[in-house]
Coordinates of N, CA and C and ligand atoms in Angstrom, one line a residue:
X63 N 0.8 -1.2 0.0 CA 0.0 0.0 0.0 C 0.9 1.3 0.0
X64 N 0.6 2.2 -0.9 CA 1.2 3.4 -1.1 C 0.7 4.2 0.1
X65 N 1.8 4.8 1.0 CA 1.5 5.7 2.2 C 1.8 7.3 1.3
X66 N 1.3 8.0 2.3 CA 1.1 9.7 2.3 C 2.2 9.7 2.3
X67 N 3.4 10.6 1.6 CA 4.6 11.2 2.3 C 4.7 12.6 2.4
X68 N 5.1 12.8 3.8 CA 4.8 14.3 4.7 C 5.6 15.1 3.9
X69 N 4.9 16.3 3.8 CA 5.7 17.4 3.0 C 6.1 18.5 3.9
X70 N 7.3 19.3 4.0 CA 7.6 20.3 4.2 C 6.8 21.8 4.1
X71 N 6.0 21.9 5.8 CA 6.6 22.0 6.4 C 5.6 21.2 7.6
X72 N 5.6 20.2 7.5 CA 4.5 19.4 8.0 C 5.7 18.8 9.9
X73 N 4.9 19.3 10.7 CA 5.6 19.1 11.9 C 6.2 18.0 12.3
X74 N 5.5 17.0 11.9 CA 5.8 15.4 12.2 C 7.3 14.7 11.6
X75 N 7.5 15.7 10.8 CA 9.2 15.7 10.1 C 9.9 16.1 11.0
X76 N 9.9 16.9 12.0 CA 10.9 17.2 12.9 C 10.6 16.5 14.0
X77 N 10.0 15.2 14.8 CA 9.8 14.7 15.3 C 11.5 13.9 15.4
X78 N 11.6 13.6 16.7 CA 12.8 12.2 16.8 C 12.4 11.2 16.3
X79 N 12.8 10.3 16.2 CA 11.6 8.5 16.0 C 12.7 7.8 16.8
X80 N 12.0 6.9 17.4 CA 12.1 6.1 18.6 C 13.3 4.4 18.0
X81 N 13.5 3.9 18.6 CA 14.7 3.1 18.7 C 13.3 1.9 18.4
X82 N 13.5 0.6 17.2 CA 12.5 0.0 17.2 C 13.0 -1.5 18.0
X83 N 12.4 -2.0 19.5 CA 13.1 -3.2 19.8 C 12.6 -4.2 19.1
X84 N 13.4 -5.5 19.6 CA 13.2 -6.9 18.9 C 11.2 -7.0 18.9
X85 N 11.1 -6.7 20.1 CA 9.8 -7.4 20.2 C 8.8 -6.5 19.4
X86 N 9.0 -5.9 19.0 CA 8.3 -4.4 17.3 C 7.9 -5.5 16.7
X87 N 9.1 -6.5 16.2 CA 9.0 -6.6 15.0 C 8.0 -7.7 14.8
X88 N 7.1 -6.9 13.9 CA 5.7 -7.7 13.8 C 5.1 -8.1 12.2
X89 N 3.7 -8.2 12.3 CA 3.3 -8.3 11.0 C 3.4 -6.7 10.2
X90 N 2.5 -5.9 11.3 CA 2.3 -4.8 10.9 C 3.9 -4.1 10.5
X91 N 5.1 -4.1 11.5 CA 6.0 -3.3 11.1 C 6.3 -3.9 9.4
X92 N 6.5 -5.2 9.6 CA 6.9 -5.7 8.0 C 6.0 -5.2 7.2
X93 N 4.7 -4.9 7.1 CA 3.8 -4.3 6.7 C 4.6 -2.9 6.0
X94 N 4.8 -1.9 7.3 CA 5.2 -1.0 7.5 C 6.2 -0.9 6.3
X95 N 7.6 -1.6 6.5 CA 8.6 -2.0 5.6 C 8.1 -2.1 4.1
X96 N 6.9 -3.2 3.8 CA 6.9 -3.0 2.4 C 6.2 -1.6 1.9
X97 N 5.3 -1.0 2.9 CA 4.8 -0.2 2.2 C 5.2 0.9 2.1
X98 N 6.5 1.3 2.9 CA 7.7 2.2 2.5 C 8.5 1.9 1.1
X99 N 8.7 0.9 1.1 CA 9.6 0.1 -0.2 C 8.7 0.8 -1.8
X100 N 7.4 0.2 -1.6 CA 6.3 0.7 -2.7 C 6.6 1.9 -2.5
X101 N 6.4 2.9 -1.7 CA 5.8 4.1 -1.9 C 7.6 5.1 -2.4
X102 N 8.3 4.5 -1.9 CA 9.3 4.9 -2.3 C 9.6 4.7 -4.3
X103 N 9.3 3.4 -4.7 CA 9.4 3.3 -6.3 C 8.6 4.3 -6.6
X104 N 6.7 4.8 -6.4 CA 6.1 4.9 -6.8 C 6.4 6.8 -6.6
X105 N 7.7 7.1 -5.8 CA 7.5 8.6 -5.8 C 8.1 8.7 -7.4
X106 N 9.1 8.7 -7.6 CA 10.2 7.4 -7.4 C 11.4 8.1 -6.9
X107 N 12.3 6.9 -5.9 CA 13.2 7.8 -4.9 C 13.9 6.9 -4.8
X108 N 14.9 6.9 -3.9 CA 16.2 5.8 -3.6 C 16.7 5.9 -2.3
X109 N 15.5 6.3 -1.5 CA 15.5 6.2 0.2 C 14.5 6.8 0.8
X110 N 13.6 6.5 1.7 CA 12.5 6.7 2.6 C 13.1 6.6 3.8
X111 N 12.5 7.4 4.9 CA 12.4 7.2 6.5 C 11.0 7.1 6.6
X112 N 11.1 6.4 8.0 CA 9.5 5.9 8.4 C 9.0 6.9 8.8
X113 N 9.9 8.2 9.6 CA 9.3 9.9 9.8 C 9.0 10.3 8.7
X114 N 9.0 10.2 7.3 CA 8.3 10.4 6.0 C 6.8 10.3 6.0
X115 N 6.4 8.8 6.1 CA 5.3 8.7 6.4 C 4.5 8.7 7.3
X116 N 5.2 9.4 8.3 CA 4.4 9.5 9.9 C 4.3 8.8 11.1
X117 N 5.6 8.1 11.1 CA 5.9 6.9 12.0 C 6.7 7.6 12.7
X118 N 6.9 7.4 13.7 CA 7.9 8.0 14.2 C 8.8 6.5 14.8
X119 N 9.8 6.0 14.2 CA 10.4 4.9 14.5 C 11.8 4.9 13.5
X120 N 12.7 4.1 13.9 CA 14.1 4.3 13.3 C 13.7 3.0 12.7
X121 N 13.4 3.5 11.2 CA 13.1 2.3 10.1 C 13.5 3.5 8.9
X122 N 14.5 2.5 8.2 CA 14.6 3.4 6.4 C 14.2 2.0 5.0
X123 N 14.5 2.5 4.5 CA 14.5 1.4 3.3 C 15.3 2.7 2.1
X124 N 16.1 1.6 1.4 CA 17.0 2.2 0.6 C 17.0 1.5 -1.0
X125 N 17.3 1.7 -1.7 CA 17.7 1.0 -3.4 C 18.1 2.2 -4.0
X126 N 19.3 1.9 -4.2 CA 20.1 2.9 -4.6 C 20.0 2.8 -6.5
X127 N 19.9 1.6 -6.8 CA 20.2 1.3 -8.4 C 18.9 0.6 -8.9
X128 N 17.9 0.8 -8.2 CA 16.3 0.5 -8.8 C 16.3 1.0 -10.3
X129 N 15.4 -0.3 -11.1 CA 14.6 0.6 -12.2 C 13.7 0.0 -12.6
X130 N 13.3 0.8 -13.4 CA 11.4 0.3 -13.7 C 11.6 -0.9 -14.3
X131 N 11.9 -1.4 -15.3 CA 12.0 -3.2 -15.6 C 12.9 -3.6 -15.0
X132 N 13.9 -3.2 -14.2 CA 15.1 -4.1 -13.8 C 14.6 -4.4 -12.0
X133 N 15.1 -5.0 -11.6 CA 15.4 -5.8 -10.4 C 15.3 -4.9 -9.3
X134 N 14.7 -5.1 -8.1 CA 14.2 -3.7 -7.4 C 15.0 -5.1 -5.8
X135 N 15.7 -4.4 -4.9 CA 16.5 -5.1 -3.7 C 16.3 -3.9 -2.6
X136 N 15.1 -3.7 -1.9 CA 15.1 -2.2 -0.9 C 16.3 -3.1 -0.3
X137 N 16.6 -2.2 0.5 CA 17.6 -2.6 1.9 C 16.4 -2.2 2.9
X138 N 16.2 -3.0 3.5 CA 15.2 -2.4 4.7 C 16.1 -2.8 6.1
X139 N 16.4 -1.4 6.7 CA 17.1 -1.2 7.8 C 16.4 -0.6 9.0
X140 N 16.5 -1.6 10.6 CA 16.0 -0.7 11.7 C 17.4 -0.5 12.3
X141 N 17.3 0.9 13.1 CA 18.0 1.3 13.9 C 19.4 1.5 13.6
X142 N 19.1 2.3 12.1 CA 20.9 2.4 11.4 C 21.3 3.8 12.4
X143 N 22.7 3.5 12.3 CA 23.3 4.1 13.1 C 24.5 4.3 12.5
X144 N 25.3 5.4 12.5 CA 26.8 6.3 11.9 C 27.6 6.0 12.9
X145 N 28.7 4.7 12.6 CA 29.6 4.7 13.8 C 30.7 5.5 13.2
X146 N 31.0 5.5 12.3 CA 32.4 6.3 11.4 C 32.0 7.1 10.2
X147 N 32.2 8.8 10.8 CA 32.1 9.3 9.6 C 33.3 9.7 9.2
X148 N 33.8 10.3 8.2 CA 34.8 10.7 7.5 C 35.1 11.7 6.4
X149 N 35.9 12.7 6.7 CA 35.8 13.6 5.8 C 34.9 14.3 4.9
X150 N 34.8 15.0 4.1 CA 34.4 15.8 3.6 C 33.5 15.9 2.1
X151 N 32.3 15.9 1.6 CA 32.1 15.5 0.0 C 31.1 16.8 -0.2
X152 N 31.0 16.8 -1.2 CA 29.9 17.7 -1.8 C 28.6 16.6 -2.3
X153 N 27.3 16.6 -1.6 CA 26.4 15.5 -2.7 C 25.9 17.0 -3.4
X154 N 26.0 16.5 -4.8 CA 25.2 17.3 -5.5 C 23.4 17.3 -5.9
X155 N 23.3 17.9 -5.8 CA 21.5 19.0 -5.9 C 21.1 17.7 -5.3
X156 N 21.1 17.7 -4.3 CA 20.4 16.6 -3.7 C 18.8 16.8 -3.4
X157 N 18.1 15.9 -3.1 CA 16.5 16.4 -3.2 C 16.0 15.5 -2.3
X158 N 15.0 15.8 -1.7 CA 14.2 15.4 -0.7 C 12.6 15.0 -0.9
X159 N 12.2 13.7 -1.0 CA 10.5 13.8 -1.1 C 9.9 14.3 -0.5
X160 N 10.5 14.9 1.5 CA 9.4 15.4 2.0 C 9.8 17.4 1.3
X161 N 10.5 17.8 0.8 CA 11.2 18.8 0.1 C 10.4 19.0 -1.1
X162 N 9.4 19.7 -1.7 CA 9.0 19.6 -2.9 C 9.9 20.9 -3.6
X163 N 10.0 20.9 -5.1 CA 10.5 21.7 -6.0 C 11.8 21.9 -5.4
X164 N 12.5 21.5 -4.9 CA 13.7 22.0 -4.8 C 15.1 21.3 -4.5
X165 N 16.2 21.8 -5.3 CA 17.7 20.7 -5.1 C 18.4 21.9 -4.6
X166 N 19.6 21.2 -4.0 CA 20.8 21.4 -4.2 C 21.9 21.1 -3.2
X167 N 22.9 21.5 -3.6 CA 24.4 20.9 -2.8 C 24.2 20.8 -1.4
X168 N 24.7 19.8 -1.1 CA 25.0 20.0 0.5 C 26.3 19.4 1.0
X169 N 27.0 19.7 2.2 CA 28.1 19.4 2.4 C 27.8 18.2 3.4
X170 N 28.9 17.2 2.8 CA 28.6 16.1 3.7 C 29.5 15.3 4.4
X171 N 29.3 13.9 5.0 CA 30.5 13.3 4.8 C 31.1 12.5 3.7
X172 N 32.5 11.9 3.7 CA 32.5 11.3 2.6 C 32.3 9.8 2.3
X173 N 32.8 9.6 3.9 CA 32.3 8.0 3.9 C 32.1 7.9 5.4
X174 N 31.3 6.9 5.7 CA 30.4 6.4 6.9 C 30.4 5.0 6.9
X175 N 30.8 4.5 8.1 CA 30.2 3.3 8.6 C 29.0 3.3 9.6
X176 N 28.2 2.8 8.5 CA 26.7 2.5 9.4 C 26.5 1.2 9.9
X177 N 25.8 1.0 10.7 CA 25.4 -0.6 11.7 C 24.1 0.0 12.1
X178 N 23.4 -1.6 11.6 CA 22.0 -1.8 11.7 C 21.5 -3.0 12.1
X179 N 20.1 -3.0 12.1 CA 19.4 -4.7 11.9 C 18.8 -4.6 11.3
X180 N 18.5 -5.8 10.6 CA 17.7 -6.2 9.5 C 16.6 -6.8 9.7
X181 N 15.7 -7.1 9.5 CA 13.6 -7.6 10.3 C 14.2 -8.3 10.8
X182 N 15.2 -9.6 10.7 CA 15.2 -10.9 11.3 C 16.3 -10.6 12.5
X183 N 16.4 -9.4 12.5 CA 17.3 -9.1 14.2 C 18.6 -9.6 13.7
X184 N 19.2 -9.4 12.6 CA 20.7 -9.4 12.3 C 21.3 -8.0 12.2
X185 N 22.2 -8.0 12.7 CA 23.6 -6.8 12.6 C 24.5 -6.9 11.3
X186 N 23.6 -5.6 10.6 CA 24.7 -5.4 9.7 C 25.6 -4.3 9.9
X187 N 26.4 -4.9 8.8 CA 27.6 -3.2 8.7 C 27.8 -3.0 7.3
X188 N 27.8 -1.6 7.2 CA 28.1 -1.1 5.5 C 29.5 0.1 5.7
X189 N 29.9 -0.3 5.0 CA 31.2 1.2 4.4 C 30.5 1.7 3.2
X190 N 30.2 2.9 3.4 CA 29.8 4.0 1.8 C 30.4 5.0 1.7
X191 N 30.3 5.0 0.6 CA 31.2 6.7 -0.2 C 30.0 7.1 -1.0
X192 N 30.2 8.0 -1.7 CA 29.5 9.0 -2.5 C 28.0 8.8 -2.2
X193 N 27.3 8.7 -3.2 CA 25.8 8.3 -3.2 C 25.1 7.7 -2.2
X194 N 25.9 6.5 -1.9 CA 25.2 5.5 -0.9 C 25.8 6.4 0.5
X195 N 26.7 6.8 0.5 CA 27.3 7.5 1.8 C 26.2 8.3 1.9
X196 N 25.9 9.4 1.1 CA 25.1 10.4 0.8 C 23.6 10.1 1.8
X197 N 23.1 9.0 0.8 CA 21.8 8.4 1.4 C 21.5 7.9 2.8
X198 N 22.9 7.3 3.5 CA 22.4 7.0 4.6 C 22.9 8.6 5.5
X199 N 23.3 9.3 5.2 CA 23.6 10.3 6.2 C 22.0 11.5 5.9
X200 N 21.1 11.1 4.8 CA 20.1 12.1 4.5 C 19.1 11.0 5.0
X201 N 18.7 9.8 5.4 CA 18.2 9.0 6.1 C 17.9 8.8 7.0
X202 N 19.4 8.8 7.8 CA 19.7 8.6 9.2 C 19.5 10.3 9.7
X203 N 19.5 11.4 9.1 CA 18.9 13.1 9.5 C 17.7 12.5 9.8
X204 N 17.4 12.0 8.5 CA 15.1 12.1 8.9 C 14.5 11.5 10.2
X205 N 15.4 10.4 10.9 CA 14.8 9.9 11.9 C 15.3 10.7 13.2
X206 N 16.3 12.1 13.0 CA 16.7 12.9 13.9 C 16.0 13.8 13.8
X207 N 14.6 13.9 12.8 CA 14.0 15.3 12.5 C 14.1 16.5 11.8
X208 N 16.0 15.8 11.2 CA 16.8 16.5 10.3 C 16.1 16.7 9.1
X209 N 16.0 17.6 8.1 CA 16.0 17.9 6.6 C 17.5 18.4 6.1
X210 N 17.3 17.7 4.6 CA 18.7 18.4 4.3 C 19.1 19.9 3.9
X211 N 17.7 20.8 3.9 CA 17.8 22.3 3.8 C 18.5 22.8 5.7
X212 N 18.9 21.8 6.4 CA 19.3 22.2 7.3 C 20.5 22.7 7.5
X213 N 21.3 21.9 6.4 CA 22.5 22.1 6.3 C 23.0 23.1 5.0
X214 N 22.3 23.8 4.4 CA 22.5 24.7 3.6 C 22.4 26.2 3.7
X215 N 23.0 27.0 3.5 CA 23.2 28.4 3.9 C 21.5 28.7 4.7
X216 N 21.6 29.8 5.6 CA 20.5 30.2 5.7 C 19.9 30.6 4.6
X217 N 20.2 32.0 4.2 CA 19.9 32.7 2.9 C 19.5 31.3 2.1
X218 N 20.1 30.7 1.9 CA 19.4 29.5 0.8 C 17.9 29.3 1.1
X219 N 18.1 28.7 2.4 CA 17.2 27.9 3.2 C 16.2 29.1 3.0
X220 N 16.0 30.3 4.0 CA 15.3 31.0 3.5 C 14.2 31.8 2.4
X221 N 14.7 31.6 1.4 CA 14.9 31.9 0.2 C 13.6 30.6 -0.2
X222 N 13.5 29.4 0.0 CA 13.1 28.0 -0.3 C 11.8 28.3 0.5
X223 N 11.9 28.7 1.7 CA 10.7 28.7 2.6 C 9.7 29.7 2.6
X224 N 10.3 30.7 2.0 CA 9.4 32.1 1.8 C 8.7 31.5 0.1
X225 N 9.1 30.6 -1.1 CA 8.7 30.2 -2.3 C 7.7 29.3 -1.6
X226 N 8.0 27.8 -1.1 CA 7.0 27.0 0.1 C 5.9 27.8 0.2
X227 N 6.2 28.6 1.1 CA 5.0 29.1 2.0 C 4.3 29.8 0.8
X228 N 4.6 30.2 -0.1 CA 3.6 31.4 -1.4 C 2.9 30.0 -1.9
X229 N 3.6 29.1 -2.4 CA 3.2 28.1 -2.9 C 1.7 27.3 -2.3
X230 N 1.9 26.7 -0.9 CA 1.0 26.8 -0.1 C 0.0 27.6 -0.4
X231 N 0.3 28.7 -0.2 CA -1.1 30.1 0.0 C -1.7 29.6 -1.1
X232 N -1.3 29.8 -2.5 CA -1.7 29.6 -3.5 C -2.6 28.1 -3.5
X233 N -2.1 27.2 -3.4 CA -2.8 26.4 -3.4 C -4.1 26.1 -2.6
X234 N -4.2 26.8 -1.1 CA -4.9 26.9 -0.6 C -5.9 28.2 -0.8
X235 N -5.4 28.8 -1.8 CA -6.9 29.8 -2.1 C -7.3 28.7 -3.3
X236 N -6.9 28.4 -3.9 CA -7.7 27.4 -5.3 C -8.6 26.8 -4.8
X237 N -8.2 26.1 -3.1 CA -9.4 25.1 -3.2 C -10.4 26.5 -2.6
X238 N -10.1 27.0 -1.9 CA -11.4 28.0 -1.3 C -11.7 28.5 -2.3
X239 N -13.5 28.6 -2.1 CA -14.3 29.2 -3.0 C -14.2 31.4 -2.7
X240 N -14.2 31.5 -3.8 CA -13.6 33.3 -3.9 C -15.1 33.6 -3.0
X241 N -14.3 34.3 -2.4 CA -14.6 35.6 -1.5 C -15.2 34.8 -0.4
X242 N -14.4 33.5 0.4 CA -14.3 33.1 1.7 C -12.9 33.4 2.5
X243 N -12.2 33.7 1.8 CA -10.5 33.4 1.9 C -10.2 34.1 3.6
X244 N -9.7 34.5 4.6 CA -10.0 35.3 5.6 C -8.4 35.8 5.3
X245 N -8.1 37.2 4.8 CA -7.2 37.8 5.5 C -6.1 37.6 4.3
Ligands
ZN413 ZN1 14.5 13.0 2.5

């Protein structure tokens, strides 16, 4: 099942999400997991947090090299965690689902070792660089309440949220019928 994904500036994005223990893992969370997986092809994207769709719990799912006829492998991870970050990268125009219309650079790390579990309560470990580094450090933000407009100049940031907010307005006079609008 395709879930809602929260848009900016929807409060429930800056929420923490909670540590998920062994005994979580149920029908429903696996539930949870595929229907992250779906809704992630169907934006289409190459990483979701469960604070996306209004969970507040440390669950991501990842596919970095998905495509429409080829071979689709989420990674579905609870409770990924950054034991080693490393130096310095630029991810370019990077973009956000809960972020509408808007990219760009952010400074990051360059590689990370992350440790997780997997549904069946195994500990994994990953080393990443570029892309996949990229992904789990804009991942592992969303279940801190992070966005990645956090880390870009204010003025940028700024700039993004005064466009948002017009955007919004606008859309919300369309649906109001003229001459209810207050103010
Ligand atoms: Zn995001």
């Amino acid at each position: 099942m395709i879930r809602e994904v929260l848009q900016f500036p929807d409060a429930r994005l800056r929420q923490k999400a909670a540590a998920v223990e062994r005994h979580e893992i149920d029908d429903a969370l696996r539930a949870l997991a595929d229907d992250m997986a779906e809704t992630m092809y169907d934006e289409p994207g190459i990483g979701l947090a469960a604070t996306q769709v209004g969970v507040a719990k440390r669950l991501i799912v990842m596919d970095l090299d998905w495509s429409e006829d080829g071979e689709r492998n989420p990674r579905i991870l609870l409770n990924p965690e950054i034991r080693v970050a490393e130096g310095k990268a630029v991810s370019e125009q990077e973009g956000c689902l809960s972020v509408p219309d808007f990219k760009s650079d952010v400074e990051r790390h360059a590689r990370v070792v992350v440790r997780a579990r997997t549904l069946d309560w195994e500990e994994v470990e990953f080393e990443a660089t570029e892309l996949e580094s990229f992904c789990f450090q804009h991942e592992i933000d969303h279940l801190d309440g992070i966005l990645f407009i956090d880390h870009i100049s204010k003025l940028k940031r700024e700039l993004y949220v005064r466009r948002r907010k017009k955007q919004l307005r606008r859309d919300q006079e369309e649906r109001e019928p003229a001459g209810h609008a207050d103010g």
